[in-house]
PDB file of C-alpha atoms and ligand atoms in Angstrom:
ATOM      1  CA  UNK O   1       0.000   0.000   0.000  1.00  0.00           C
ATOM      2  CA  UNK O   2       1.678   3.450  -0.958  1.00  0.00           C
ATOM      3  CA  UNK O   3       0.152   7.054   0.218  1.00  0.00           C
ATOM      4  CA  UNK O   4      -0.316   9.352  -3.182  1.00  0.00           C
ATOM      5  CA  UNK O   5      -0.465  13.267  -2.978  1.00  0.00           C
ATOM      6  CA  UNK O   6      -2.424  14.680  -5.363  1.00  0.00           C
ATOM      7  CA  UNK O   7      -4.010  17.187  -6.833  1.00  0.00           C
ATOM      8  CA  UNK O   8      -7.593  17.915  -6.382  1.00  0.00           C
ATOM      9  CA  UNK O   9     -10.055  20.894  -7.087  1.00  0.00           C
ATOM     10  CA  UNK O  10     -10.252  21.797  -3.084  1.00  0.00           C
ATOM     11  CA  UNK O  11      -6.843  21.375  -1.935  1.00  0.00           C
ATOM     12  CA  UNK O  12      -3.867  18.396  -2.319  1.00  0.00           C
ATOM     13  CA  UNK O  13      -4.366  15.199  -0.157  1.00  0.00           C
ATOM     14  CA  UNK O  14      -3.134  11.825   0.486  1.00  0.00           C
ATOM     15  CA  UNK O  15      -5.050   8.751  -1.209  1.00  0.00           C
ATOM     16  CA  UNK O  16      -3.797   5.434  -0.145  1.00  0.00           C
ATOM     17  CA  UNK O  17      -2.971   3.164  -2.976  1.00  0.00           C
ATOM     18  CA  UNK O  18      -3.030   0.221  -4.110  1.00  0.00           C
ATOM     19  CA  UNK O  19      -0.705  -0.483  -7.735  1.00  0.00           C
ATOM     20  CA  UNK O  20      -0.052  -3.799  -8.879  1.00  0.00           C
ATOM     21  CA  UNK O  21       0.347  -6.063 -12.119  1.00  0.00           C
ATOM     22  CA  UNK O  22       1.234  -4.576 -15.502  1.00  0.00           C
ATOM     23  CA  UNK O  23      -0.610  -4.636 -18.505  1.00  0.00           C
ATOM     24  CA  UNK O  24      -3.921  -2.641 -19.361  1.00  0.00           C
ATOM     25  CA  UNK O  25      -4.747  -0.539 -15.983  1.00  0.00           C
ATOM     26  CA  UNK O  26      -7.682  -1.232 -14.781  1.00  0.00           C
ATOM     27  CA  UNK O  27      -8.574   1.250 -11.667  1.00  0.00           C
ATOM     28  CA  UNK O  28     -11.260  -0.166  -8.893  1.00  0.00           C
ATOM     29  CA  UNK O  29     -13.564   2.544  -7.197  1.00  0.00           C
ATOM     30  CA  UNK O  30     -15.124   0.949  -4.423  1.00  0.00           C
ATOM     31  CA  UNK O  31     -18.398   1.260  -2.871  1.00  0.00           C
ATOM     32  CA  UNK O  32     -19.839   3.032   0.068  1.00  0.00           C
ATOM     33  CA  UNK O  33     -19.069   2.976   3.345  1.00  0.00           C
ATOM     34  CA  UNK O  34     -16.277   0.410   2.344  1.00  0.00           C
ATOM     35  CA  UNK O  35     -12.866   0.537   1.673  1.00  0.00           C
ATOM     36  CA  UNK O  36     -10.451  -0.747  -1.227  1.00  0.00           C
ATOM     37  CA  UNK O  37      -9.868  -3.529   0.779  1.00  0.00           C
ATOM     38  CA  UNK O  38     -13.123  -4.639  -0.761  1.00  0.00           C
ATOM     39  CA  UNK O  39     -11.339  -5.489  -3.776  1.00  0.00           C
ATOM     40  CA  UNK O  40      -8.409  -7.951  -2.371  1.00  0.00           C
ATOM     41  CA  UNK O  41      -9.859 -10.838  -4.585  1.00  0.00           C
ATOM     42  CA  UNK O  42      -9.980  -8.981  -7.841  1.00  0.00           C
ATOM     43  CA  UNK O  43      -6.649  -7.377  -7.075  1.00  0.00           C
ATOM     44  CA  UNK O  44      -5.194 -10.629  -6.409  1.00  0.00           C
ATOM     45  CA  UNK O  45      -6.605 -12.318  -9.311  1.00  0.00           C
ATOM     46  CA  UNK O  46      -6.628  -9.553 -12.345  1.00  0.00           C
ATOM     47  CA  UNK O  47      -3.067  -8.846 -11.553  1.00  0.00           C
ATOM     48  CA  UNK O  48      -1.921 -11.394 -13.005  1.00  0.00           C
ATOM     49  CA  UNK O  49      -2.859  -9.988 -16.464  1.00  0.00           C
ATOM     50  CA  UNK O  50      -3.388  -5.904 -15.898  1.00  0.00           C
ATOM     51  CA  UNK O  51      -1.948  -3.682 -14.083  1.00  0.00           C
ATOM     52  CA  UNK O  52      -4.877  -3.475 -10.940  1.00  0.00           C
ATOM     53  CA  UNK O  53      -5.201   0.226  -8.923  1.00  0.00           C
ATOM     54  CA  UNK O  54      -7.201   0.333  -5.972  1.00  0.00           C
ATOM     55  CA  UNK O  55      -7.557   3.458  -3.812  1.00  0.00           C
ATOM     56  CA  UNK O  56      -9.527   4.702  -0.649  1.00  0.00           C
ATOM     57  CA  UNK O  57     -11.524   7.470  -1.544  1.00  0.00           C
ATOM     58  CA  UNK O  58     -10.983  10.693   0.709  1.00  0.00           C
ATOM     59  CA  UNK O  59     -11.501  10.077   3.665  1.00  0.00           C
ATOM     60  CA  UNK O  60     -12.179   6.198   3.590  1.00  0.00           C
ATOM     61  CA  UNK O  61      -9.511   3.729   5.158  1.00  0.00           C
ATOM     62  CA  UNK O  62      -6.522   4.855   5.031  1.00  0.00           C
ATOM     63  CA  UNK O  63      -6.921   7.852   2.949  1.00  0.00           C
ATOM     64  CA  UNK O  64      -6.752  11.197   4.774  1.00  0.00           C
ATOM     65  CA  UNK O  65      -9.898  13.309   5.048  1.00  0.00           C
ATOM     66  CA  UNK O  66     -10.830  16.686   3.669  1.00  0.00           C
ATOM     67  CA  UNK O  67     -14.264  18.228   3.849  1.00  0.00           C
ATOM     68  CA  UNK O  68     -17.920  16.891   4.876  1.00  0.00           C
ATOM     69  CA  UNK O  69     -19.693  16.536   1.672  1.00  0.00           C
ATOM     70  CA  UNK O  70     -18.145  14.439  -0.886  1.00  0.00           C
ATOM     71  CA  UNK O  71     -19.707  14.973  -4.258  1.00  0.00           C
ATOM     72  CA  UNK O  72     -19.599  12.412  -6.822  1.00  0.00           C
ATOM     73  CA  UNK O  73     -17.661  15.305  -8.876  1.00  0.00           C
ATOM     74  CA  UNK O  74     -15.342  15.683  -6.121  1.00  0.00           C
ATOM     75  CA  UNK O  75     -14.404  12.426  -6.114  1.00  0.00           C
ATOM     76  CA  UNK O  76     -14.059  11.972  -9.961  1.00  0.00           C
ATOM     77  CA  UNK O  77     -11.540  15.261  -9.655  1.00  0.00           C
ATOM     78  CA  UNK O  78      -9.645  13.116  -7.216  1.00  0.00           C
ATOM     79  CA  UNK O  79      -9.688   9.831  -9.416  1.00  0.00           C
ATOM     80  CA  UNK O  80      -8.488  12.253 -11.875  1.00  0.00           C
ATOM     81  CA  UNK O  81      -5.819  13.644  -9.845  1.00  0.00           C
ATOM     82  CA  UNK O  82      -4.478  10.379  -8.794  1.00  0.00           C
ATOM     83  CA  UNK O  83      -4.469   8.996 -12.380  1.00  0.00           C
ATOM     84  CA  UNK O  84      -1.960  12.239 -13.022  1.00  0.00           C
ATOM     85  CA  UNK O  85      -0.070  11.054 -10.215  1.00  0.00           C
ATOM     86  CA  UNK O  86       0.912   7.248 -11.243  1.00  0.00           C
ATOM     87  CA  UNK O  87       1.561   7.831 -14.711  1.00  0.00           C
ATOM     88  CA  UNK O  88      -1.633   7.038 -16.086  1.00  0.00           C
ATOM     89  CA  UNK O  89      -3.961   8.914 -18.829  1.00  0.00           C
ATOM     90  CA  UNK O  90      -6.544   6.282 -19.859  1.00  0.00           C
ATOM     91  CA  UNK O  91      -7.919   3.161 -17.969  1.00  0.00           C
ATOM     92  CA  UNK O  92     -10.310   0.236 -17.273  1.00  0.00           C
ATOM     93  CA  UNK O  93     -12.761   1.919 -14.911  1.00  0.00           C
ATOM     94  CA  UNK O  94     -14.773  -0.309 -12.946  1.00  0.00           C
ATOM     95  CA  UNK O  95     -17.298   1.355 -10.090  1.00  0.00           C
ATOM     96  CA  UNK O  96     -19.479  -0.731  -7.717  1.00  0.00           C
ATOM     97  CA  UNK O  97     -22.764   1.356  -6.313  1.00  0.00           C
ATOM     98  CA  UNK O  98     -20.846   4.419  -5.077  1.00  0.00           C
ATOM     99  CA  UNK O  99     -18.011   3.916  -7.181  1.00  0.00           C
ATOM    100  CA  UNK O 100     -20.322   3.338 -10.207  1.00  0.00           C
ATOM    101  CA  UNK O 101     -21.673   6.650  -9.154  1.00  0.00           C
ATOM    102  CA  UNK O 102     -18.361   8.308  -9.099  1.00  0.00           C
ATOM    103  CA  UNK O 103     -17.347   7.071 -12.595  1.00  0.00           C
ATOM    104  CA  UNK O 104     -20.671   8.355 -14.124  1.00  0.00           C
ATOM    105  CA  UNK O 105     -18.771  11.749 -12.687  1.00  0.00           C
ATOM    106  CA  UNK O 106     -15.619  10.743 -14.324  1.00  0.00           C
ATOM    107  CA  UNK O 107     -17.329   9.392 -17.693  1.00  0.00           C
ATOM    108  CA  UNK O 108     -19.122  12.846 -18.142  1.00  0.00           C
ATOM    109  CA  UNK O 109     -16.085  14.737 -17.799  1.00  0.00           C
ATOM    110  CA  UNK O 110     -13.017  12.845 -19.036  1.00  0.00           C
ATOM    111  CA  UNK O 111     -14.622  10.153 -21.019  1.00  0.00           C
ATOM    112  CA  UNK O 112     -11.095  10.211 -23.422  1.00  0.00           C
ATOM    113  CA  UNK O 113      -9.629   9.013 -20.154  1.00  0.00           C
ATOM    114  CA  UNK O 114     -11.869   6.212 -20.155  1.00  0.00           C
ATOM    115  CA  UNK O 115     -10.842   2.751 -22.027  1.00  0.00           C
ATOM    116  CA  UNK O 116     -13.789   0.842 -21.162  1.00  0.00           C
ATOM    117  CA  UNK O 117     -16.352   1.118 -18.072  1.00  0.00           C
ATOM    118  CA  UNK O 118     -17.779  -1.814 -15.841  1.00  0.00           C
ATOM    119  CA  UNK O 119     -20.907  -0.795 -13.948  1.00  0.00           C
ATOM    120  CA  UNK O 120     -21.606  -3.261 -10.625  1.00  0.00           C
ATOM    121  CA  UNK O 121     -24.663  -2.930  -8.248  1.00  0.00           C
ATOM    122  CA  UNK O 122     -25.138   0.619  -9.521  1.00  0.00           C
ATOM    123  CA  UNK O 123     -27.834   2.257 -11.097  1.00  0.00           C
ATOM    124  CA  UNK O 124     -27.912   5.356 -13.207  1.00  0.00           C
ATOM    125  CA  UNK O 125     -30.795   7.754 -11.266  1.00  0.00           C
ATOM    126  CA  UNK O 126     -30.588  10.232  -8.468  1.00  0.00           C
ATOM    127  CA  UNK O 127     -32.071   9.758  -5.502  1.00  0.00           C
ATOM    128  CA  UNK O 128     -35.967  11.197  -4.692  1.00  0.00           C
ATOM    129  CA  UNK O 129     -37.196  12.901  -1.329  1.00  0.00           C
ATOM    130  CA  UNK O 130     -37.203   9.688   0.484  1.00  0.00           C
ATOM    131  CA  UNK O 131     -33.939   8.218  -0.648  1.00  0.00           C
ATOM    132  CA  UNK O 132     -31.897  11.954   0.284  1.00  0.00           C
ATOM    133  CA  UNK O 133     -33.844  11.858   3.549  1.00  0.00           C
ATOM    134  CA  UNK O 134     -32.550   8.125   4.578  1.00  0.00           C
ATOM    135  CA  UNK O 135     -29.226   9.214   3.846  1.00  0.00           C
ATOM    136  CA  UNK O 136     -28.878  12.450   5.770  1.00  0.00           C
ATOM    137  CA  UNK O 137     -30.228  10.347   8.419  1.00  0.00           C
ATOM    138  CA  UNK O 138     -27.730   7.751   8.041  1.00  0.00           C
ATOM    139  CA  UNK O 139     -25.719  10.679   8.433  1.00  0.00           C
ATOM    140  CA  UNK O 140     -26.484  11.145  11.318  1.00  0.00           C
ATOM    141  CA  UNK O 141     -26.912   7.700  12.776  1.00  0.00           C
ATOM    142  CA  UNK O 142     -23.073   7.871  12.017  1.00  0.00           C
ATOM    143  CA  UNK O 143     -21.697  10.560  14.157  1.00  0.00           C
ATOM    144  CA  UNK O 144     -24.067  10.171  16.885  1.00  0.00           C
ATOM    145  CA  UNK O 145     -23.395   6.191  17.228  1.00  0.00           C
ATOM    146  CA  UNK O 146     -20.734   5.152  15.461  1.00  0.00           C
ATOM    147  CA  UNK O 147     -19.328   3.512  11.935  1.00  0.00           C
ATOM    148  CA  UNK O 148     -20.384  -0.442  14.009  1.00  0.00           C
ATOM    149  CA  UNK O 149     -23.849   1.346  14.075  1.00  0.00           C
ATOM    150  CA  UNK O 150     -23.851   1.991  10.403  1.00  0.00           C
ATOM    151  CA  UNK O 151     -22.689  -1.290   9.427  1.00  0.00           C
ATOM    152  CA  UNK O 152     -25.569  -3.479  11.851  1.00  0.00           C
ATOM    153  CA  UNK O 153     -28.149  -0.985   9.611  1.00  0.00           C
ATOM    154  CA  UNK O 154     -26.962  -1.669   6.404  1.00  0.00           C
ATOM    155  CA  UNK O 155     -25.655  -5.805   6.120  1.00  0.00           C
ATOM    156  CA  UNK O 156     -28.905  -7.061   5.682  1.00  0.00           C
ATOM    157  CA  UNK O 157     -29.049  -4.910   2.561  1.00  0.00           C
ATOM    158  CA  UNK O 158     -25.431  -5.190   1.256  1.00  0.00           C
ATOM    159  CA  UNK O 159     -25.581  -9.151   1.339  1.00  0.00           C
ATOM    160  CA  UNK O 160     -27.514 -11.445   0.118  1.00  0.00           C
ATOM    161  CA  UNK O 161     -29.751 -13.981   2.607  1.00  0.00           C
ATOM    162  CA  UNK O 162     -27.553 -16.739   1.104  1.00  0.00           C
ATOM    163  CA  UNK O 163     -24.513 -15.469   1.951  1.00  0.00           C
ATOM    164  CA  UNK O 164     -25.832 -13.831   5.611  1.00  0.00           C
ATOM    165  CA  UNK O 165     -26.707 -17.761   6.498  1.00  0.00           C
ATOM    166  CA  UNK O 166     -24.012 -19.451   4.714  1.00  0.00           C
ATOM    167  CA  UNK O 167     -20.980 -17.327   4.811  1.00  0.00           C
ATOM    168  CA  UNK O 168     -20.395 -15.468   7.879  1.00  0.00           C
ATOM    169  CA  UNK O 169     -16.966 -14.594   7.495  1.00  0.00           C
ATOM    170  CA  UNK O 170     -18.009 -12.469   4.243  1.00  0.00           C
ATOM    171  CA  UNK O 171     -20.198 -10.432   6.816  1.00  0.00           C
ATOM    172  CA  UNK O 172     -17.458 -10.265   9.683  1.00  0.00           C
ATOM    173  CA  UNK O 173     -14.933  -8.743   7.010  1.00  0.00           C
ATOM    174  CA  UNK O 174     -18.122  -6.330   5.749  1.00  0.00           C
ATOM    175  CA  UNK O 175     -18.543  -4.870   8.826  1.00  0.00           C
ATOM    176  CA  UNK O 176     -14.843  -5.018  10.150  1.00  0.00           C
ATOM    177  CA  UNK O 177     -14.346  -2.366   6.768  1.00  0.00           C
ATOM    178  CA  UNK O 178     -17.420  -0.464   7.806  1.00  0.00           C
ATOM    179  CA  UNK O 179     -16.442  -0.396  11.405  1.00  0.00           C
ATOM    180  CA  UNK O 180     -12.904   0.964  10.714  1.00  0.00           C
ATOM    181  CA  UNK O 181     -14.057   3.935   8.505  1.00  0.00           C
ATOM    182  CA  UNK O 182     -14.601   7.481  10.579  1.00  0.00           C
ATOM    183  CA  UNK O 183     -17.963   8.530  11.048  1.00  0.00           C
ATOM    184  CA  UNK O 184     -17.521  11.824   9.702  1.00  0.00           C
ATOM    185  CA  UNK O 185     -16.428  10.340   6.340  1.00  0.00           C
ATOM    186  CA  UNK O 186     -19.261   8.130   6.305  1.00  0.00           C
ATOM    187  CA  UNK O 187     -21.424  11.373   6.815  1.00  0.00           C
ATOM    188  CA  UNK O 188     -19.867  13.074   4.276  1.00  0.00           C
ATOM    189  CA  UNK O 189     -20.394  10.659   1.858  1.00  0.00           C
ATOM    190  CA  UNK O 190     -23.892  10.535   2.416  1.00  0.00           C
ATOM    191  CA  UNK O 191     -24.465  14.033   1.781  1.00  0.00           C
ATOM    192  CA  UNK O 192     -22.864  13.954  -1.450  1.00  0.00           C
ATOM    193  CA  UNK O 193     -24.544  10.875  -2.712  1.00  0.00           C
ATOM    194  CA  UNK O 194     -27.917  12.480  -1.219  1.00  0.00           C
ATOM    195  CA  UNK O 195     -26.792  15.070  -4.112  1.00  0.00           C
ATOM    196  CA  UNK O 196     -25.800  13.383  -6.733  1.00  0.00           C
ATOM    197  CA  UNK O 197     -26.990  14.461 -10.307  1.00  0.00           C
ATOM    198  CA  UNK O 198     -29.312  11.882 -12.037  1.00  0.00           C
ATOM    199  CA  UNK O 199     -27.423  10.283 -14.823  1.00  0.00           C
ATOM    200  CA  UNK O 200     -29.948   8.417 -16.865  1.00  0.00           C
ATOM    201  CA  UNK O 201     -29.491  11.091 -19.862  1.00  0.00           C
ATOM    202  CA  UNK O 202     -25.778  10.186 -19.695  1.00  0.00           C
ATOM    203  CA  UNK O 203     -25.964   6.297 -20.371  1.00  0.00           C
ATOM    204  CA  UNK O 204     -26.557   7.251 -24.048  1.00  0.00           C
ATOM    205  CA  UNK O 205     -24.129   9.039 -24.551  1.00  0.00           C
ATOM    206  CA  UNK O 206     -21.619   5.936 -23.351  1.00  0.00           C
ATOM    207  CA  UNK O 207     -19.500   5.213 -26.283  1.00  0.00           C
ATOM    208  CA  UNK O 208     -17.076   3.196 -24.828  1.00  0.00           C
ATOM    209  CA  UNK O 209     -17.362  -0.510 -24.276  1.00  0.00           C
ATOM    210  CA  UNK O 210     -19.659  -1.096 -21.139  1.00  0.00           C
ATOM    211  CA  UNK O 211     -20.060  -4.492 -18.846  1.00  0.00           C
ATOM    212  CA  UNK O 212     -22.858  -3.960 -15.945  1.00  0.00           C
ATOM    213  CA  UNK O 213     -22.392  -6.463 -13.536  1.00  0.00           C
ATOM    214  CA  UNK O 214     -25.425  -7.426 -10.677  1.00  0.00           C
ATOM    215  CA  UNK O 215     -25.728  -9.699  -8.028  1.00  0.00           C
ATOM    216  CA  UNK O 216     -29.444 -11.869  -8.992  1.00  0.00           C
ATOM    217  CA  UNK O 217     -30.413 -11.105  -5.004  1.00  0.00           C
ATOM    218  CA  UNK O 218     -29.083  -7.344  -4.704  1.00  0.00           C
ATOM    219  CA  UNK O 219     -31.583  -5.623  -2.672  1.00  0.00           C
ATOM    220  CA  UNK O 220     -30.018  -1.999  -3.320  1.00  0.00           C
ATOM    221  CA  UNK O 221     -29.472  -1.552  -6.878  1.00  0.00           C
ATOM    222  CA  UNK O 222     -31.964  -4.324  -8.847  1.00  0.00           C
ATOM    223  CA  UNK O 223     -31.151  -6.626 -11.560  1.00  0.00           C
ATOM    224  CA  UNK O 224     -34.222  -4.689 -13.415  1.00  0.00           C
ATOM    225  CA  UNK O 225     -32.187  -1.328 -12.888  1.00  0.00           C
ATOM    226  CA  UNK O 226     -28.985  -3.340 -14.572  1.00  0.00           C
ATOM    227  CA  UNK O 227     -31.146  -4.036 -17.496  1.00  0.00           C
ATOM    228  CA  UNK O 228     -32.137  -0.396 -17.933  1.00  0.00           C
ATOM    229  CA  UNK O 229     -28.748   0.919 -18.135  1.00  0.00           C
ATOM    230  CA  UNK O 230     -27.626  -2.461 -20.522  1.00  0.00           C
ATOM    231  CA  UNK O 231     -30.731  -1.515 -22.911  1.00  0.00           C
ATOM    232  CA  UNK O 232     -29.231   2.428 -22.805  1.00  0.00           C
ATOM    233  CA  UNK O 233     -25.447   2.055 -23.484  1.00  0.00           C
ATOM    234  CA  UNK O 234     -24.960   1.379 -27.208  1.00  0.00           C
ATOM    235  CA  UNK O 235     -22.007  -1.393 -26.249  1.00  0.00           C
ATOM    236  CA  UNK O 236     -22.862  -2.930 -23.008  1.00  0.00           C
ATOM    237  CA  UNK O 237     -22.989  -6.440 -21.991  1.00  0.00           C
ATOM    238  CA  UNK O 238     -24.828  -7.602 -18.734  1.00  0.00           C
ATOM    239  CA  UNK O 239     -23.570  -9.987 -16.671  1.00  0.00           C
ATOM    240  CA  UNK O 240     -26.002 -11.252 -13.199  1.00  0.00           C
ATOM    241  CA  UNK O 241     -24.329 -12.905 -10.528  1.00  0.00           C
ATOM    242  CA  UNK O 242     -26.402 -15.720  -9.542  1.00  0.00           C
ATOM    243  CA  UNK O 243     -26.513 -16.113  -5.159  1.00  0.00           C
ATOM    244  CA  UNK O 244     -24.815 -12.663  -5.037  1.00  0.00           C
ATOM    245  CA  UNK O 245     -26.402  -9.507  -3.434  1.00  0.00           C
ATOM    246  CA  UNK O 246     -24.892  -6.075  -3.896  1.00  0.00           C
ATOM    247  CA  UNK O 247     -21.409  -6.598  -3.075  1.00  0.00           C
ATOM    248  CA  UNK O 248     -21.502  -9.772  -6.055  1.00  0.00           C
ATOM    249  CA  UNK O 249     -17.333  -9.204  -5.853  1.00  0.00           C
ATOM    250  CA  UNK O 250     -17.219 -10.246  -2.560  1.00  0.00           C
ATOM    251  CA  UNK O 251     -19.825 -12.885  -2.431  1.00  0.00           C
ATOM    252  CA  UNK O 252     -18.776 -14.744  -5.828  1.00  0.00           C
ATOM    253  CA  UNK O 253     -15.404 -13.477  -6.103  1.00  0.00           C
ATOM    254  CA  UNK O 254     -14.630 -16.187  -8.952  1.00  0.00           C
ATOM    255  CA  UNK O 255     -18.033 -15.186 -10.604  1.00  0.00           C
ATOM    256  CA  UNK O 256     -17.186 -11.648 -10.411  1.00  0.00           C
ATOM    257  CA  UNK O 257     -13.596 -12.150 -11.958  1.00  0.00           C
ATOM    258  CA  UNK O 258     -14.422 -14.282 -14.758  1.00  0.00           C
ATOM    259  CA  UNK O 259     -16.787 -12.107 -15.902  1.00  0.00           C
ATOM    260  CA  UNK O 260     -14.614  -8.674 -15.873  1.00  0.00           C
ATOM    261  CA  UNK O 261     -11.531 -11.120 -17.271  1.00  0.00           C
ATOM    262  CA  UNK O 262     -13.494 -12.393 -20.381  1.00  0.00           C
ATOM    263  CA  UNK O 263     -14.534  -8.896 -21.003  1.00  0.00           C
ATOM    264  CA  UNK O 264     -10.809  -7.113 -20.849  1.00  0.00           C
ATOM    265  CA  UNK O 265      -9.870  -9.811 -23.247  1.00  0.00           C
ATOM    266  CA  UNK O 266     -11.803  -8.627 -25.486  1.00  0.00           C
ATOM    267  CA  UNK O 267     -11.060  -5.137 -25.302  1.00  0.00           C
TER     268      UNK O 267
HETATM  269  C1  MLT B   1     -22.888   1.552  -2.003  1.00  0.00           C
HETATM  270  O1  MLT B   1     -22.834   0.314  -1.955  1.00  0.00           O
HETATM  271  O2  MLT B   1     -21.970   2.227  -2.465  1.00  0.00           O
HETATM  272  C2  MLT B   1     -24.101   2.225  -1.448  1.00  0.00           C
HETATM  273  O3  MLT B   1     -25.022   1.280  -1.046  1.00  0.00           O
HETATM  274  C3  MLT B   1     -24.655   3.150  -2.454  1.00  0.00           C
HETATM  275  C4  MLT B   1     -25.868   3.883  -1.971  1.00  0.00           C
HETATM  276  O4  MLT B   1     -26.058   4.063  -0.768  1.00  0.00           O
HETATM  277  O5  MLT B   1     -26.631   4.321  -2.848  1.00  0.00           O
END
């Protein structure tokens, strides 16, 4: 793990990193309120052929943290700015639910950095009234009880019941990440999902080859919502990840990788 500076639009900070393999980069952004250690599997196993960047967004992990609202645009300027930083102009971006809304940031302003785009357990609208209340709640759940307190609210929803009953050290890890990220980042992130732009208008405008990836069970971001965005991106492929919820990478790790490998062979 190496600690990047870089450049973003608010002020420089310290991402920590994750760069390994050669070949074809192909950058991870991870969901919320995780970290990139969400990723070990796919690191592990895509090195072998790319070269595999994970990060901590602001904030999360091991990354330092600046502000309390993280917009999606914010964190696309800082996926930007560490790009600059290792050397690399164009990549593999692959985004799962908060990272997939993060690289809709990224896609509508540096889509010539983009190779090719995988979209997992993410879905392309904004959030209504409900939805922005819940979060700012969340929110608030966070500083007043605790990351632990976030995580018992949301693993139910994260995983699916197959892997709740039959693989319990896939929930232990989930909440060990969730429990070791700061409340205040898990706040922030909140309130800059809660105002995230809706990006259905965007998904036609995808020119670059697309794989959406879903868990069959994910209780967040539906299979149904996958198919939407498939049917809206001119070159996109869907791939559902049969006794998966919404984090399918960590629940069918072998599932998820085959998938993302046959499609970077063909790119
Ligand atoms: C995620 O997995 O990143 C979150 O569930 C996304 C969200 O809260 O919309």
């Amino acid at each position: 793990m190496k600690k990047i500076r870089i450049n973003s639009i608010d002020s420089p900070l310290e991402l920590a990193c994750r760069d390994e393999g050669a070949g074809q980069p192909v950058i991870f952004l991870h969901a919320f309120p995780l970290s990139q250690q969400m990723w070990n599997e796919q690191a592990a196993a895509l090195s072998q052929t790319n070269r595999v960047i994970t990060f901590d967004w602001r904030g999360f992990g091991e990354s330092e943290l600046r502000g309390d609202r993280f917009a999606m645009d914010l964190l696309a300027e800082d996926l930007a700015g560490l790009m600059n930083e290792i050397g690399i102009d164009r990549a593999v971006v692959c985004g799962l639910s908060m990272g997939g809304y993060a690289a809709f940031a990224f896609y509508r302003k540096y889509a010539d950095r983009v190779k090719a785009l995988i979209l997992a357990d993410t879905r392309a609208g904004a959030d209504n009234e409900e939805g922005k209340r819940a979060r700012l709640e969340m929110a608030e759940l966070a500083l007043q009880s605790g990351a632990s307190a976030v995580a018992d609210r949301m693993i139910h929803r994260l995983l699916a019941p197959v892997t709740l009953q039959n693989k319990p050290a896939i929930a232990e890890r989930v909440r060990a990440i969730i429990a070791g990220n700061r409340p205040e980042t898990i706040a922030a992130a909140q309130r800059g999902m809660a105002e995230r732009p809706d990006s259905t208008e965007l998904l036609a405008t995808i020119s670059c080859p697309t794989l959406i990836i879903v868990g069959s069970d994910d209780a967040l971001t539906s299979p149904n919502e996958a198919e939407k965005m498939r049917d809206q991106i001119s070159d996109a492929g869907l791939v559902v990840i049969s006794e998966a919820g919404h984090l399918s990478n960590l629940e069918q790790p072998d599932d998820f990788n085959r998938a993302v490998a046959n499609f970077l062979k063909q790119l």
